[in-house]
Amino acid sequence: MTSNPGKTVFVLNGPNLNLLGTREPQIYGAHTLADVQELCRTACQRHSLQLVFRQSNHEGELVDWVHEAGRLHAQQQLAALIFNAGAYTHTSVALLDAVKGTGVPLVELHISNVHAREAFRHHSYLSAAARAVLCGFGVQGYQLAIDAVAQW
Ligand code: CA2
């Protein structure tokens, strides 16, 4: 069951995640981004949630999409923003400001366990504005996040 039937889950993916399944399978697994979208579609259907699923390599476009999610949030139509901001996680004050400025309920998501990797991946600008942070579950994390936000 869900507490949010009919609401929308925004799933945003940042730079290079379009390469999923093509390289570095030891870190990110063998699934493609299309597989992840399908997994999210199935999970949202199970909870009667609408899905918006997007990927961009451009920081400004991601900012615009956070604003779009924010407008849905203002209309009480947003279940949550599930955001794998990729490398922008570790660099982008602009994305942090967008999340803070809109007040969207944020799940920060990473496929890999960023804390077991290089030191520069240990810090996230987004975590300060996140309601929850999920990492290290592989692409299954997307489904876990949707199952969780369906109860928010
Ligand atoms: O673990 C994650 O999901 C990351 O957000 C992925 C980002 C990385 O910069 C973060 O530190 C952690 C990188 C995404 C690049 O994805 C690729 C997938 C396959 C091949 C090459 C890149």
PDB file of C-alpha atoms and ligand atoms in Angstrom:
ATOM      1  CA  MET A   1       0.000   0.000   0.000  1.00  0.00           C
ATOM      2  CA  THR A   2       0.968   3.610  -0.380  1.00  0.00           C
ATOM      3  CA  SER A   3       0.152   6.787   1.528  1.00  0.00           C
ATOM      4  CA  ASN A   4       0.586   8.728  -1.726  1.00  0.00           C
ATOM      5  CA  PRO A   5      -1.599   7.261  -4.500  1.00  0.00           C
ATOM      6  CA  GLY A   6      -1.518   9.337  -7.673  1.00  0.00           C
ATOM      7  CA  LYS A   7       1.453  11.429  -6.603  1.00  0.00           C
ATOM      8  CA  THR A   8       4.580  11.622  -8.752  1.00  0.00           C
ATOM      9  CA  VAL A   9       8.022  10.268  -8.021  1.00  0.00           C
ATOM     10  CA  PHE A  10      10.740  12.216  -9.813  1.00  0.00           C
ATOM     11  CA  VAL A  11      13.830  10.086 -10.482  1.00  0.00           C
ATOM     12  CA  LEU A  12      16.703  12.207 -11.755  1.00  0.00           C
ATOM     13  CA  ASN A  13      20.072  10.896 -12.883  1.00  0.00           C
ATOM     14  CA  GLY A  14      23.177  12.992 -13.397  1.00  0.00           C
ATOM     15  CA  PRO A  15      26.269  12.906 -15.581  1.00  0.00           C
ATOM     16  CA  ASN A  16      27.531   9.717 -17.196  1.00  0.00           C
ATOM     17  CA  LEU A  17      24.741   7.561 -15.836  1.00  0.00           C
ATOM     18  CA  ASN A  18      23.652   7.104 -19.469  1.00  0.00           C
ATOM     19  CA  LEU A  19      26.754   4.861 -19.685  1.00  0.00           C
ATOM     20  CA  LEU A  20      25.390   2.432 -17.126  1.00  0.00           C
ATOM     21  CA  GLY A  21      25.836  -1.176 -18.205  1.00  0.00           C
ATOM     22  CA  THR A  22      28.459  -0.330 -20.821  1.00  0.00           C
ATOM     23  CA  ARG A  23      31.587   0.082 -18.636  1.00  0.00           C
ATOM     24  CA  GLU A  24      32.820  -0.471 -15.064  1.00  0.00           C
ATOM     25  CA  PRO A  25      30.362  -3.330 -14.325  1.00  0.00           C
ATOM     26  CA  GLN A  26      32.431  -4.238 -11.232  1.00  0.00           C
ATOM     27  CA  ILE A  27      31.355  -0.911  -9.688  1.00  0.00           C
ATOM     28  CA  TYR A  28      27.950  -0.168 -11.213  1.00  0.00           C
ATOM     29  CA  GLY A  29      26.712  -3.609 -12.358  1.00  0.00           C
ATOM     30  CA  ALA A  30      25.562  -4.768 -15.758  1.00  0.00           C
ATOM     31  CA  HIS A  31      22.145  -3.119 -15.905  1.00  0.00           C
ATOM     32  CA  THR A  32      21.549  -0.245 -18.296  1.00  0.00           C
ATOM     33  CA  LEU A  33      19.735   2.990 -17.465  1.00  0.00           C
ATOM     34  CA  ALA A  34      16.781   1.674 -19.514  1.00  0.00           C
ATOM     35  CA  ASP A  35      16.713  -1.346 -17.163  1.00  0.00           C
ATOM     36  CA  VAL A  36      16.682   1.023 -14.176  1.00  0.00           C
ATOM     37  CA  GLN A  37      13.809   2.985 -15.701  1.00  0.00           C
ATOM     38  CA  GLU A  38      11.840  -0.232 -16.162  1.00  0.00           C
ATOM     39  CA  LEU A  39      12.547  -1.245 -12.557  1.00  0.00           C
ATOM     40  CA  CYS A  40      11.287   2.162 -11.380  1.00  0.00           C
ATOM     41  CA  ARG A  41       8.216   1.921 -13.620  1.00  0.00           C
ATOM     42  CA  THR A  42       7.277  -1.449 -12.096  1.00  0.00           C
ATOM     43  CA  ALA A  43       7.858  -0.225  -8.531  1.00  0.00           C
ATOM     44  CA  CYS A  44       5.765   2.927  -9.095  1.00  0.00           C
ATOM     45  CA  GLN A  45       2.977   0.920 -10.699  1.00  0.00           C
ATOM     46  CA  ARG A  46       2.900  -1.346  -7.627  1.00  0.00           C
ATOM     47  CA  HIS A  47       2.321   1.717  -5.423  1.00  0.00           C
ATOM     48  CA  SER A  48      -0.021   3.575  -7.810  1.00  0.00           C
ATOM     49  CA  LEU A  49       2.552   6.340  -8.191  1.00  0.00           C
ATOM     50  CA  GLN A  50       3.321   8.319 -11.354  1.00  0.00           C
ATOM     51  CA  LEU A  51       6.931   8.279 -12.544  1.00  0.00           C
ATOM     52  CA  VAL A  52       9.094  10.940 -14.151  1.00  0.00           C
ATOM     53  CA  PHE A  53      12.473   9.404 -15.017  1.00  0.00           C
ATOM     54  CA  ARG A  54      15.256  11.492 -16.603  1.00  0.00           C
ATOM     55  CA  GLN A  55      19.012  11.698 -17.087  1.00  0.00           C
ATOM     56  CA  SER A  56      21.184  14.652 -18.001  1.00  0.00           C
ATOM     57  CA  ASN A  57      24.883  15.381 -18.303  1.00  0.00           C
ATOM     58  CA  HIS A  58      24.210  19.093 -17.739  1.00  0.00           C
ATOM     59  CA  GLU A  59      24.090  20.705 -14.308  1.00  0.00           C
ATOM     60  CA  GLY A  60      21.740  23.545 -15.356  1.00  0.00           C
ATOM     61  CA  GLU A  61      19.251  21.128 -16.872  1.00  0.00           C
ATOM     62  CA  LEU A  62      19.236  19.162 -13.602  1.00  0.00           C
ATOM     63  CA  VAL A  63      18.632  22.439 -11.704  1.00  0.00           C
ATOM     64  CA  ASP A  64      15.662  23.165 -13.990  1.00  0.00           C
ATOM     65  CA  TRP A  65      14.245  19.700 -13.345  1.00  0.00           C
ATOM     66  CA  VAL A  66      14.589  20.092  -9.563  1.00  0.00           C
ATOM     67  CA  HIS A  67      12.575  23.322  -9.965  1.00  0.00           C
ATOM     68  CA  GLU A  68       9.965  21.388 -11.958  1.00  0.00           C
ATOM     69  CA  ALA A  69       9.746  18.822  -9.138  1.00  0.00           C
ATOM     70  CA  GLY A  70       9.463  21.775  -6.743  1.00  0.00           C
ATOM     71  CA  ARG A  71       6.394  23.071  -8.565  1.00  0.00           C
ATOM     72  CA  LEU A  72       4.729  19.669  -8.165  1.00  0.00           C
ATOM     73  CA  HIS A  73       5.737  19.708  -4.498  1.00  0.00           C
ATOM     74  CA  ALA A  74       4.062  23.102  -4.058  1.00  0.00           C
ATOM     75  CA  GLN A  75       0.861  21.568  -5.456  1.00  0.00           C
ATOM     76  CA  GLN A  76       1.177  18.564  -3.096  1.00  0.00           C
ATOM     77  CA  GLN A  77       1.615  16.308  -6.117  1.00  0.00           C
ATOM     78  CA  LEU A  78       5.169  15.135  -5.468  1.00  0.00           C
ATOM     79  CA  ALA A  79       5.858  11.964  -3.492  1.00  0.00           C
ATOM     80  CA  ALA A  80       9.628  12.554  -3.550  1.00  0.00           C
ATOM     81  CA  LEU A  81      12.657  13.379  -5.634  1.00  0.00           C
ATOM     82  CA  ILE A  82      15.012  10.416  -5.887  1.00  0.00           C
ATOM     83  CA  PHE A  83      18.258  11.872  -7.133  1.00  0.00           C
ATOM     84  CA  ASN A  84      21.439  10.192  -8.267  1.00  0.00           C
ATOM     85  CA  ALA A  85      23.355  13.349  -9.077  1.00  0.00           C
ATOM     86  CA  GLY A  86      26.464  11.380 -10.079  1.00  0.00           C
ATOM     87  CA  ALA A  87      29.680  13.356  -9.750  1.00  0.00           C
ATOM     88  CA  TYR A  88      27.705  16.600  -9.198  1.00  0.00           C
ATOM     89  CA  THR A  89      26.908  15.175  -5.759  1.00  0.00           C
ATOM     90  CA  HIS A  90      30.466  16.018  -4.758  1.00  0.00           C
ATOM     91  CA  THR A  91      30.768  19.400  -6.473  1.00  0.00           C
ATOM     92  CA  SER A  92      27.447  21.178  -6.929  1.00  0.00           C
ATOM     93  CA  VAL A  93      26.336  23.980  -4.641  1.00  0.00           C
ATOM     94  CA  ALA A  94      23.828  24.879  -7.388  1.00  0.00           C
ATOM     95  CA  LEU A  95      22.000  21.562  -7.000  1.00  0.00           C
ATOM     96  CA  LEU A  96      22.029  21.910  -3.207  1.00  0.00           C
ATOM     97  CA  ASP A  97      20.535  25.393  -3.531  1.00  0.00           C
ATOM     98  CA  ALA A  98      17.877  24.093  -5.946  1.00  0.00           C
ATOM     99  CA  VAL A  99      16.824  21.352  -3.526  1.00  0.00           C
ATOM    100  CA  LYS A 100      16.843  23.739  -0.550  1.00  0.00           C
ATOM    101  CA  GLY A 101      15.054  26.477  -2.497  1.00  0.00           C
ATOM    102  CA  THR A 102      12.211  24.188  -3.528  1.00  0.00           C
ATOM    103  CA  GLY A 103      11.934  22.213  -0.292  1.00  0.00           C
ATOM    104  CA  VAL A 104      11.429  18.945  -2.192  1.00  0.00           C
ATOM    105  CA  PRO A 105      11.624  15.751  -0.117  1.00  0.00           C
ATOM    106  CA  LEU A 106      14.914  14.335  -1.370  1.00  0.00           C
ATOM    107  CA  VAL A 107      16.350  10.841  -1.404  1.00  0.00           C
ATOM    108  CA  GLU A 108      20.006  11.037  -2.375  1.00  0.00           C
ATOM    109  CA  LEU A 109      20.883   7.791  -4.094  1.00  0.00           C
ATOM    110  CA  HIS A 110      24.100   6.154  -5.235  1.00  0.00           C
ATOM    111  CA  ILE A 111      24.492   2.797  -6.910  1.00  0.00           C
ATOM    112  CA  SER A 112      27.922   2.225  -5.389  1.00  0.00           C
ATOM    113  CA  ASN A 113      28.976   2.593  -1.766  1.00  0.00           C
ATOM    114  CA  VAL A 114      30.650   5.974  -2.170  1.00  0.00           C
ATOM    115  CA  HIS A 115      32.177   5.707   1.331  1.00  0.00           C
ATOM    116  CA  ALA A 116      34.210   2.656   0.332  1.00  0.00           C
ATOM    117  CA  ARG A 117      35.669   4.532  -2.664  1.00  0.00           C
ATOM    118  CA  GLU A 118      38.002   7.485  -3.224  1.00  0.00           C
ATOM    119  CA  ALA A 119      38.020  10.173  -0.497  1.00  0.00           C
ATOM    120  CA  PHE A 120      36.604  12.815  -2.875  1.00  0.00           C
ATOM    121  CA  ARG A 121      33.406  10.765  -3.092  1.00  0.00           C
ATOM    122  CA  HIS A 122      32.914  10.794   0.695  1.00  0.00           C
ATOM    123  CA  HIS A 123      31.542  14.326   0.783  1.00  0.00           C
ATOM    124  CA  SER A 124      28.134  15.159  -0.646  1.00  0.00           C
ATOM    125  CA  TYR A 125      26.711  18.673  -0.948  1.00  0.00           C
ATOM    126  CA  LEU A 126      23.230  17.161  -1.300  1.00  0.00           C
ATOM    127  CA  SER A 127      23.193  15.140   1.923  1.00  0.00           C
ATOM    128  CA  ALA A 128      22.610  18.298   3.980  1.00  0.00           C
ATOM    129  CA  ALA A 129      19.249  18.748   2.233  1.00  0.00           C
ATOM    130  CA  ALA A 130      18.289  15.073   1.986  1.00  0.00           C
ATOM    131  CA  ARG A 131      15.582  13.374   3.962  1.00  0.00           C
ATOM    132  CA  ALA A 132      17.314  10.046   3.281  1.00  0.00           C
ATOM    133  CA  VAL A 133      20.529   8.803   1.703  1.00  0.00           C
ATOM    134  CA  LEU A 134      20.856   5.376   0.101  1.00  0.00           C
ATOM    135  CA  CYS A 135      24.041   3.914  -1.339  1.00  0.00           C
ATOM    136  CA  GLY A 136      25.689   0.620  -2.144  1.00  0.00           C
ATOM    137  CA  PHE A 137      22.621  -1.445  -3.078  1.00  0.00           C
ATOM    138  CA  GLY A 138      23.397  -1.360  -6.785  1.00  0.00           C
ATOM    139  CA  VAL A 139      20.490  -0.492  -9.066  1.00  0.00           C
ATOM    140  CA  GLN A 140      18.173  -2.256  -6.608  1.00  0.00           C
ATOM    141  CA  GLY A 141      18.512   0.931  -4.533  1.00  0.00           C
ATOM    142  CA  TYR A 142      16.108   2.727  -6.905  1.00  0.00           C
ATOM    143  CA  GLN A 143      13.413   0.176  -6.151  1.00  0.00           C
ATOM    144  CA  LEU A 144      14.111   0.302  -2.409  1.00  0.00           C
ATOM    145  CA  ALA A 145      13.845   4.089  -2.492  1.00  0.00           C
ATOM    146  CA  ILE A 146      10.491   3.981  -4.311  1.00  0.00           C
ATOM    147  CA  ASP A 147       9.159   1.378  -1.851  1.00  0.00           C
ATOM    148  CA  ALA A 148      10.198   3.669   1.013  1.00  0.00           C
ATOM    149  CA  VAL A 149       8.847   6.979  -0.348  1.00  0.00           C
ATOM    150  CA  ALA A 150       5.512   5.293  -1.102  1.00  0.00           C
ATOM    151  CA  GLN A 151       5.062   5.244   2.710  1.00  0.00           C
ATOM    152  CA  TRP A 152       5.982   8.930   3.279  1.00  0.00           C
TER     153      TRP A 152
HETATM  154  O1  CA2 B   1      27.458   5.301  -7.239  1.00  0.00           O
HETATM  155  C1  CA2 B   1      26.821   6.188  -7.858  1.00  0.00           C
HETATM  156  O2  CA2 B   1      25.666   6.036  -8.224  1.00  0.00           O
HETATM  157  C2  CA2 B   1      27.518   7.491  -8.240  1.00  0.00           C
HETATM  158  O3  CA2 B   1      26.573   8.548  -8.063  1.00  0.00           O
HETATM  159  C3  CA2 B   1      27.900   7.352  -9.694  1.00  0.00           C
HETATM  160  C4  CA2 B   1      28.739   8.520 -10.226  1.00  0.00           C
HETATM  161  C5  CA2 B   1      29.908   8.832  -9.278  1.00  0.00           C
HETATM  162  O4  CA2 B   1      30.577   9.985  -9.732  1.00  0.00           O
HETATM  163  C6  CA2 B   1      29.449   9.009  -7.846  1.00  0.00           C
HETATM  164  O5  CA2 B   1      30.584   9.242  -7.044  1.00  0.00           O
HETATM  165  C7  CA2 B   1      28.705   7.784  -7.355  1.00  0.00           C
HETATM  166  C8  CA2 B   1      29.310   8.189 -11.592  1.00  0.00           C
HETATM  167  C9  CA2 B   1      28.319   7.752 -12.601  1.00  0.00           C
HETATM  168  C10 CA2 B   1      29.037   7.246 -13.805  1.00  0.00           C
HETATM  169  O6  CA2 B   1      28.431   6.058 -14.204  1.00  0.00           O
HETATM  170  C11 CA2 B   1      29.068   5.252 -15.095  1.00  0.00           C
HETATM  171  C12 CA2 B   1      28.499   4.043 -15.326  1.00  0.00           C
HETATM  172  C13 CA2 B   1      29.103   3.163 -16.200  1.00  0.00           C
HETATM  173  C14 CA2 B   1      30.274   3.509 -16.838  1.00  0.00           C
HETATM  174  C15 CA2 B   1      30.854   4.731 -16.590  1.00  0.00           C
HETATM  175  C16 CA2 B   1      30.238   5.619 -15.717  1.00  0.00           C
END
